[in-house]
Every structure is written in C-alpha cells, then in structure tokens.
Amino acid sequence: MHWAIKAGIGVLVSAGSFTAIVSQPTHASAATYRRTAATKVASKPYYTTSNTGKTYTFSGSLKKTKMHANHALKSYHNSTWTRTKQAYVYKGNRKVRYYYVKSAKNGATGWVASSYLKAGKDYQAKTAKKTTASAYDKVASHTGKIYQISGTNNYVKLKAKTSLNANLVYTRTKTRVIYKRG
C-alpha cells in the first residue's frame, strides 16, 4: 500500500484496486478589510464604462469589514450613478476610496471604487423645450439618424429609427439636451 498526498488530494493504492480519498484544503473565510466610517459628500453624477467592476455592500465592523458584491457594473452601462457618501477601504497598505452610489436606471445601490467612475451623466436628459420652428437641410457630408426617445429624464432610452435623407428638409420644433458619457 502506498499513500501519496498531492495538492490536497490523498490517494490510497492497494493491490488490484484503486481507492481515492479526496480531502479539500481548508480555505479561510472571505477576506476582511479595514475601512473608515462613511461620510456624506455632495451629490455628484457619475457613469462607468467598466466591464469588470462591481458594487459592494459592507458588513462587519470598521476594523473587520467584509465586502459582498451585489451588482456588476457592466450591466449598468448607459446609466448615471449618483454618489452620496464616501469611505476608504484599506487592502493591506493600500487605501482605496469607495463611493456609495445609486443608479438612475433602476435604483440599484452599493459601494464602488471611485476609480471605476467618471464624472458626468450618461443617458439622462433635460426636459424638451419648444422652440421657434426652423427648417434644416441635411448636410451631404454628415450622416445621422432620427432617434425615438423614451423613458424619464433620469434614464432615457434611445432607439435609432431611420437615417437622415439628403433630399428632405427637416423642421425643428423642440430642443432637448441628452447626456451621453458626460
């Protein structure tokens, strides 16, 4: 009989048969960090283009904080996040600033590393205003589309409908500012 241990797996070999005894190595529980108390900050809009970042909830004490991922930022492209609080999280000797944010898209909340955010609004709008009717011709060297806008000013959706036609004259009756990536 031979006994070998390799990478947490024990193998027992006997004459004519093979028996495997699997023992899982013990893992420490989720990593713990230190953090500062949350402080209020002026509300400010942000957006993200991150495909890897997440928002987190904090649990535990300031000296032994655990972070639990609750939203993937890649699901919140085309959305504005508004910060209201900040805290610093210490990962070893490294200090990272986290903002407590809320999404205008669906009200999702969580703590996110400030490095994943860029200042500005994304897919938000101002209310449309009536303007004096003006005729516009499409400039032949520019391409463009006519969009259908739906949703609220906090979260607008844009859907391309048709391309502009160089042979038509368009009349502007309203103007509206739409924020896209700041």
PDB file of C-alpha atoms in Angstrom:
ATOM      1  CA  MET A   1       0.000   0.000   0.000  1.00  0.00           C
ATOM      2  CA  HIS A   2       1.265   3.453  -0.876  1.00  0.00           C
ATOM      3  CA  TRP A   3      -0.003   6.789   0.366  1.00  0.00           C
ATOM      4  CA  ALA A   4       0.635   9.992  -1.600  1.00  0.00           C
ATOM      5  CA  ILE A   5      -0.616  13.492  -0.972  1.00  0.00           C
ATOM      6  CA  LYS A   6      -0.563  15.949  -3.820  1.00  0.00           C
ATOM      7  CA  ALA A   7      -2.362  19.301  -3.926  1.00  0.00           C
ATOM      8  CA  GLY A   8      -4.817  18.439  -1.183  1.00  0.00           C
ATOM      9  CA  ILE A   9      -5.812  15.062  -2.621  1.00  0.00           C
ATOM     10  CA  GLY A  10      -4.902  11.839  -0.839  1.00  0.00           C
ATOM     11  CA  VAL A  11      -4.638   8.656  -2.874  1.00  0.00           C
ATOM     12  CA  LEU A  12      -4.608   5.158  -1.378  1.00  0.00           C
ATOM     13  CA  VAL A  13      -3.371   2.423  -3.682  1.00  0.00           C
ATOM     14  CA  SER A  14      -3.754  -1.255  -2.814  1.00  0.00           C
ATOM     15  CA  ALA A  15      -3.158  -4.422  -4.791  1.00  0.00           C
ATOM     16  CA  GLY A  16      -5.655  -4.787  -7.614  1.00  0.00           C
ATOM     17  CA  SER A  17      -7.857  -1.833  -6.746  1.00  0.00           C
ATOM     18  CA  PHE A  18      -7.732   1.932  -6.731  1.00  0.00           C
ATOM     19  CA  THR A  19      -9.300   3.972  -3.978  1.00  0.00           C
ATOM     20  CA  ALA A  20      -9.195   7.755  -3.897  1.00  0.00           C
ATOM     21  CA  ILE A  21      -9.661   9.687  -0.714  1.00  0.00           C
ATOM     22  CA  VAL A  22     -10.345  13.308  -1.530  1.00  0.00           C
ATOM     23  CA  SER A  23      -9.720  15.871   1.138  1.00  0.00           C
ATOM     24  CA  GLN A  24     -10.402  19.524   0.377  1.00  0.00           C
ATOM     25  CA  PRO A  25      -7.916  22.035   1.733  1.00  0.00           C
ATOM     26  CA  THR A  26      -9.457  24.377   4.244  1.00  0.00           C
ATOM     27  CA  HIS A  27      -9.981  27.891   2.922  1.00  0.00           C
ATOM     28  CA  ALA A  28     -10.102  30.955   5.083  1.00  0.00           C
ATOM     29  CA  SER A  29     -13.439  32.741   5.071  1.00  0.00           C
ATOM     30  CA  ALA A  30     -13.969  35.786   2.833  1.00  0.00           C
ATOM     31  CA  ALA A  31     -11.222  38.405   3.032  1.00  0.00           C
ATOM     32  CA  THR A  32     -11.613  41.111   5.618  1.00  0.00           C
ATOM     33  CA  TYR A  33     -10.546  44.717   5.287  1.00  0.00           C
ATOM     34  CA  ARG A  34     -10.364  47.846   7.379  1.00  0.00           C
ATOM     35  CA  ARG A  35     -12.410  50.904   6.464  1.00  0.00           C
ATOM     36  CA  THR A  36     -13.230  54.371   7.653  1.00  0.00           C
ATOM     37  CA  ALA A  37     -16.690  55.477   8.718  1.00  0.00           C
ATOM     38  CA  ALA A  38     -18.874  56.705   5.859  1.00  0.00           C
ATOM     39  CA  THR A  39     -19.044  60.476   5.473  1.00  0.00           C
ATOM     40  CA  LYS A  40     -21.569  62.481   3.466  1.00  0.00           C
ATOM     41  CA  VAL A  41     -20.340  64.133   0.282  1.00  0.00           C
ATOM     42  CA  ALA A  42     -22.033  66.471  -2.162  1.00  0.00           C
ATOM     43  CA  SER A  43     -24.242  64.603  -4.636  1.00  0.00           C
ATOM     44  CA  LYS A  44     -22.470  64.250  -7.935  1.00  0.00           C
ATOM     45  CA  PRO A  45     -23.343  62.257 -11.071  1.00  0.00           C
ATOM     46  CA  TYR A  46     -21.006  59.628 -12.488  1.00  0.00           C
ATOM     47  CA  TYR A  47     -21.062  56.950 -15.168  1.00  0.00           C
ATOM     48  CA  THR A  48     -18.972  53.852 -15.752  1.00  0.00           C
ATOM     49  CA  THR A  49     -17.562  52.011 -18.746  1.00  0.00           C
ATOM     50  CA  SER A  50     -16.081  49.189 -16.662  1.00  0.00           C
ATOM     51  CA  ASN A  51     -16.733  45.610 -17.676  1.00  0.00           C
ATOM     52  CA  THR A  52     -15.107  44.145 -14.560  1.00  0.00           C
ATOM     53  CA  GLY A  53     -16.019  46.421 -11.628  1.00  0.00           C
ATOM     54  CA  LYS A  54     -18.734  45.692  -9.089  1.00  0.00           C
ATOM     55  CA  THR A  55     -20.679  47.469  -6.387  1.00  0.00           C
ATOM     56  CA  TYR A  56     -20.497  46.061  -2.868  1.00  0.00           C
ATOM     57  CA  THR A  57     -22.278  46.004   0.444  1.00  0.00           C
ATOM     58  CA  PHE A  58     -20.210  46.215   3.623  1.00  0.00           C
ATOM     59  CA  SER A  59     -20.754  44.095   6.703  1.00  0.00           C
ATOM     60  CA  GLY A  60     -18.904  43.768   9.981  1.00  0.00           C
ATOM     61  CA  SER A  61     -17.069  46.397  11.988  1.00  0.00           C
ATOM     62  CA  LEU A  62     -14.783  49.152  10.726  1.00  0.00           C
ATOM     63  CA  LYS A  63     -11.733  47.093  11.687  1.00  0.00           C
ATOM     64  CA  LYS A  64     -13.050  43.837  10.204  1.00  0.00           C
ATOM     65  CA  THR A  65     -15.146  44.712   7.176  1.00  0.00           C
ATOM     66  CA  LYS A  66     -16.318  42.143   4.672  1.00  0.00           C
ATOM     67  CA  MET A  67     -17.300  43.196   1.170  1.00  0.00           C
ATOM     68  CA  HIS A  68     -20.068  41.387  -0.721  1.00  0.00           C
ATOM     69  CA  ALA A  69     -20.535  42.047  -4.464  1.00  0.00           C
ATOM     70  CA  ASN A  70     -24.120  42.948  -5.332  1.00  0.00           C
ATOM     71  CA  HIS A  71     -24.093  44.467  -8.873  1.00  0.00           C
ATOM     72  CA  ALA A  72     -21.832  44.106 -11.919  1.00  0.00           C
ATOM     73  CA  LEU A  73     -21.037  47.491 -13.447  1.00  0.00           C
ATOM     74  CA  LYS A  74     -21.126  46.026 -16.973  1.00  0.00           C
ATOM     75  CA  SER A  75     -24.903  45.727 -16.520  1.00  0.00           C
ATOM     76  CA  TYR A  76     -25.117  49.465 -15.872  1.00  0.00           C
ATOM     77  CA  HIS A  77     -23.546  50.990 -18.953  1.00  0.00           C
ATOM     78  CA  ASN A  78     -25.770  53.806 -20.203  1.00  0.00           C
ATOM     79  CA  SER A  79     -26.783  54.768 -16.678  1.00  0.00           C
ATOM     80  CA  THR A  80     -25.953  57.580 -14.283  1.00  0.00           C
ATOM     81  CA  TRP A  81     -24.791  56.785 -10.755  1.00  0.00           C
ATOM     82  CA  THR A  82     -25.159  59.468  -8.063  1.00  0.00           C
ATOM     83  CA  ARG A  83     -22.771  59.417  -5.109  1.00  0.00           C
ATOM     84  CA  THR A  84     -23.902  60.486  -1.624  1.00  0.00           C
ATOM     85  CA  LYS A  85     -21.240  59.091   0.759  1.00  0.00           C
ATOM     86  CA  GLN A  86     -17.619  58.034   0.748  1.00  0.00           C
ATOM     87  CA  ALA A  87     -15.389  55.750   2.793  1.00  0.00           C
ATOM     88  CA  TYR A  88     -11.836  54.499   2.489  1.00  0.00           C
ATOM     89  CA  VAL A  89     -11.122  50.783   2.446  1.00  0.00           C
ATOM     90  CA  TYR A  90      -7.660  49.547   3.340  1.00  0.00           C
ATOM     91  CA  LYS A  91      -6.417  46.473   1.495  1.00  0.00           C
ATOM     92  CA  GLY A  92      -3.133  45.819   3.274  1.00  0.00           C
ATOM     93  CA  ASN A  93      -1.248  49.103   2.997  1.00  0.00           C
ATOM     94  CA  ARG A  94      -3.281  50.296   0.019  1.00  0.00           C
ATOM     95  CA  LYS A  95      -6.072  52.816   0.572  1.00  0.00           C
ATOM     96  CA  VAL A  96      -8.983  52.830  -1.906  1.00  0.00           C
ATOM     97  CA  ARG A  97     -11.760  55.436  -1.953  1.00  0.00           C
ATOM     98  CA  TYR A  98     -15.277  53.996  -2.289  1.00  0.00           C
ATOM     99  CA  TYR A  99     -18.424  55.976  -3.070  1.00  0.00           C
ATOM    100  CA  TYR A 100     -21.900  54.937  -2.051  1.00  0.00           C
ATOM    101  CA  VAL A 101     -23.902  55.296  -5.268  1.00  0.00           C
ATOM    102  CA  LYS A 102     -27.431  54.894  -6.568  1.00  0.00           C
ATOM    103  CA  SER A 103     -28.296  54.107 -10.194  1.00  0.00           C
ATOM    104  CA  ALA A 104     -30.805  56.250 -12.030  1.00  0.00           C
ATOM    105  CA  LYS A 105     -31.551  53.246 -14.262  1.00  0.00           C
ATOM    106  CA  ASN A 106     -33.329  51.139 -11.624  1.00  0.00           C
ATOM    107  CA  GLY A 107     -32.392  52.425  -8.161  1.00  0.00           C
ATOM    108  CA  ALA A 108     -29.608  49.865  -7.535  1.00  0.00           C
ATOM    109  CA  THR A 109     -27.253  50.899  -4.722  1.00  0.00           C
ATOM    110  CA  GLY A 110     -23.846  49.913  -3.409  1.00  0.00           C
ATOM    111  CA  TRP A 111     -20.276  50.920  -2.699  1.00  0.00           C
ATOM    112  CA  VAL A 112     -17.972  51.206  -5.731  1.00  0.00           C
ATOM    113  CA  ALA A 113     -14.269  52.050  -6.048  1.00  0.00           C
ATOM    114  CA  SER A 114     -14.015  55.639  -7.282  1.00  0.00           C
ATOM    115  CA  SER A 115     -11.529  54.544  -9.969  1.00  0.00           C
ATOM    116  CA  TYR A 116     -14.392  52.820 -11.838  1.00  0.00           C
ATOM    117  CA  LEU A 117     -16.377  56.058 -12.128  1.00  0.00           C
ATOM    118  CA  LYS A 118     -16.094  59.063 -14.440  1.00  0.00           C
ATOM    119  CA  ALA A 119     -17.732  62.406 -13.655  1.00  0.00           C
ATOM    120  CA  GLY A 120     -20.803  63.183 -15.748  1.00  0.00           C
ATOM    121  CA  LYS A 121     -24.258  61.971 -16.636  1.00  0.00           C
ATOM    122  CA  ASP A 122     -24.998  59.134 -19.007  1.00  0.00           C
ATOM    123  CA  TYR A 123     -28.329  58.568 -20.727  1.00  0.00           C
ATOM    124  CA  GLN A 124     -30.063  61.342 -18.827  1.00  0.00           C
ATOM    125  CA  ALA A 125     -31.874  64.302 -20.350  1.00  0.00           C
ATOM    126  CA  LYS A 126     -33.325  67.697 -19.738  1.00  0.00           C
ATOM    127  CA  THR A 127     -36.971  68.368 -20.459  1.00  0.00           C
ATOM    128  CA  ALA A 128     -37.699  69.167 -24.109  1.00  0.00           C
ATOM    129  CA  LYS A 129     -38.352  72.838 -24.792  1.00  0.00           C
ATOM    130  CA  LYS A 130     -40.436  74.300 -27.584  1.00  0.00           C
ATOM    131  CA  THR A 131     -38.540  76.473 -29.998  1.00  0.00           C
ATOM    132  CA  THR A 132     -39.360  78.621 -32.993  1.00  0.00           C
ATOM    133  CA  ALA A 133     -39.828  76.332 -35.968  1.00  0.00           C
ATOM    134  CA  SER A 134     -36.729  76.280 -38.160  1.00  0.00           C
ATOM    135  CA  ALA A 135     -36.100  74.402 -41.385  1.00  0.00           C
ATOM    136  CA  TYR A 136     -32.879  72.380 -41.711  1.00  0.00           C
ATOM    137  CA  ASP A 137     -31.384  70.621 -44.692  1.00  0.00           C
ATOM    138  CA  LYS A 138     -29.230  67.569 -44.131  1.00  0.00           C
ATOM    139  CA  VAL A 139     -25.613  68.311 -44.952  1.00  0.00           C
ATOM    140  CA  ALA A 140     -24.483  65.749 -47.520  1.00  0.00           C
ATOM    141  CA  SER A 141     -21.097  65.118 -45.878  1.00  0.00           C
ATOM    142  CA  HIS A 142     -22.617  64.191 -42.496  1.00  0.00           C
ATOM    143  CA  THR A 143     -24.528  61.075 -41.666  1.00  0.00           C
ATOM    144  CA  GLY A 144     -27.092  60.964 -38.933  1.00  0.00           C
ATOM    145  CA  LYS A 145     -30.162  59.206 -37.654  1.00  0.00           C
ATOM    146  CA  ILE A 146     -33.531  60.101 -36.282  1.00  0.00           C
ATOM    147  CA  TYR A 147     -33.981  58.602 -32.816  1.00  0.00           C
ATOM    148  CA  GLN A 148     -37.038  57.747 -30.807  1.00  0.00           C
ATOM    149  CA  ILE A 149     -36.574  58.819 -27.177  1.00  0.00           C
ATOM    150  CA  SER A 150     -38.437  57.081 -24.362  1.00  0.00           C
ATOM    151  CA  GLY A 151     -38.152  56.912 -20.586  1.00  0.00           C
ATOM    152  CA  THR A 152     -37.829  59.652 -18.000  1.00  0.00           C
ATOM    153  CA  ASN A 153     -35.245  62.413 -17.747  1.00  0.00           C
ATOM    154  CA  ASN A 154     -33.404  60.287 -15.157  1.00  0.00           C
ATOM    155  CA  TYR A 155     -32.998  57.411 -17.588  1.00  0.00           C
ATOM    156  CA  VAL A 156     -33.671  57.815 -21.297  1.00  0.00           C
ATOM    157  CA  LYS A 157     -33.602  55.117 -23.928  1.00  0.00           C
ATOM    158  CA  LEU A 158     -32.598  55.915 -27.499  1.00  0.00           C
ATOM    159  CA  LYS A 159     -33.722  53.824 -30.419  1.00  0.00           C
ATOM    160  CA  ALA A 160     -32.490  54.597 -33.932  1.00  0.00           C
ATOM    161  CA  LYS A 161     -35.426  54.759 -36.294  1.00  0.00           C
ATOM    162  CA  THR A 162     -34.285  55.995 -39.696  1.00  0.00           C
ATOM    163  CA  SER A 163     -31.296  57.621 -41.324  1.00  0.00           C
ATOM    164  CA  LEU A 164     -31.456  61.248 -42.386  1.00  0.00           C
ATOM    165  CA  ASN A 165     -32.321  61.761 -46.022  1.00  0.00           C
ATOM    166  CA  ALA A 166     -30.331  64.332 -48.049  1.00  0.00           C
ATOM    167  CA  ASN A 167     -33.392  65.016 -50.199  1.00  0.00           C
ATOM    168  CA  LEU A 168     -35.641  66.110 -47.318  1.00  0.00           C
ATOM    169  CA  VAL A 169     -35.981  69.295 -45.316  1.00  0.00           C
ATOM    170  CA  TYR A 170     -36.420  68.783 -41.561  1.00  0.00           C
ATOM    171  CA  THR A 171     -38.212  71.193 -39.236  1.00  0.00           C
ATOM    172  CA  ARG A 172     -37.053  71.643 -35.661  1.00  0.00           C
ATOM    173  CA  THR A 173     -39.882  72.366 -33.202  1.00  0.00           C
ATOM    174  CA  LYS A 174     -38.282  71.325 -29.888  1.00  0.00           C
ATOM    175  CA  THR A 175     -34.815  71.005 -28.435  1.00  0.00           C
ATOM    176  CA  ARG A 176     -33.647  68.604 -25.765  1.00  0.00           C
ATOM    177  CA  VAL A 177     -30.272  68.000 -24.165  1.00  0.00           C
ATOM    178  CA  ILE A 178     -29.336  64.348 -23.716  1.00  0.00           C
ATOM    179  CA  TYR A 179     -26.214  63.445 -21.772  1.00  0.00           C
ATOM    180  CA  LYS A 180     -24.137  60.588 -23.072  1.00  0.00           C
ATOM    181  CA  ARG A 181     -20.889  59.717 -21.272  1.00  0.00           C
ATOM    182  CA  GLY A 182     -20.671  63.080 -19.598  1.00  0.00           C
TER     183      GLY A 182
END
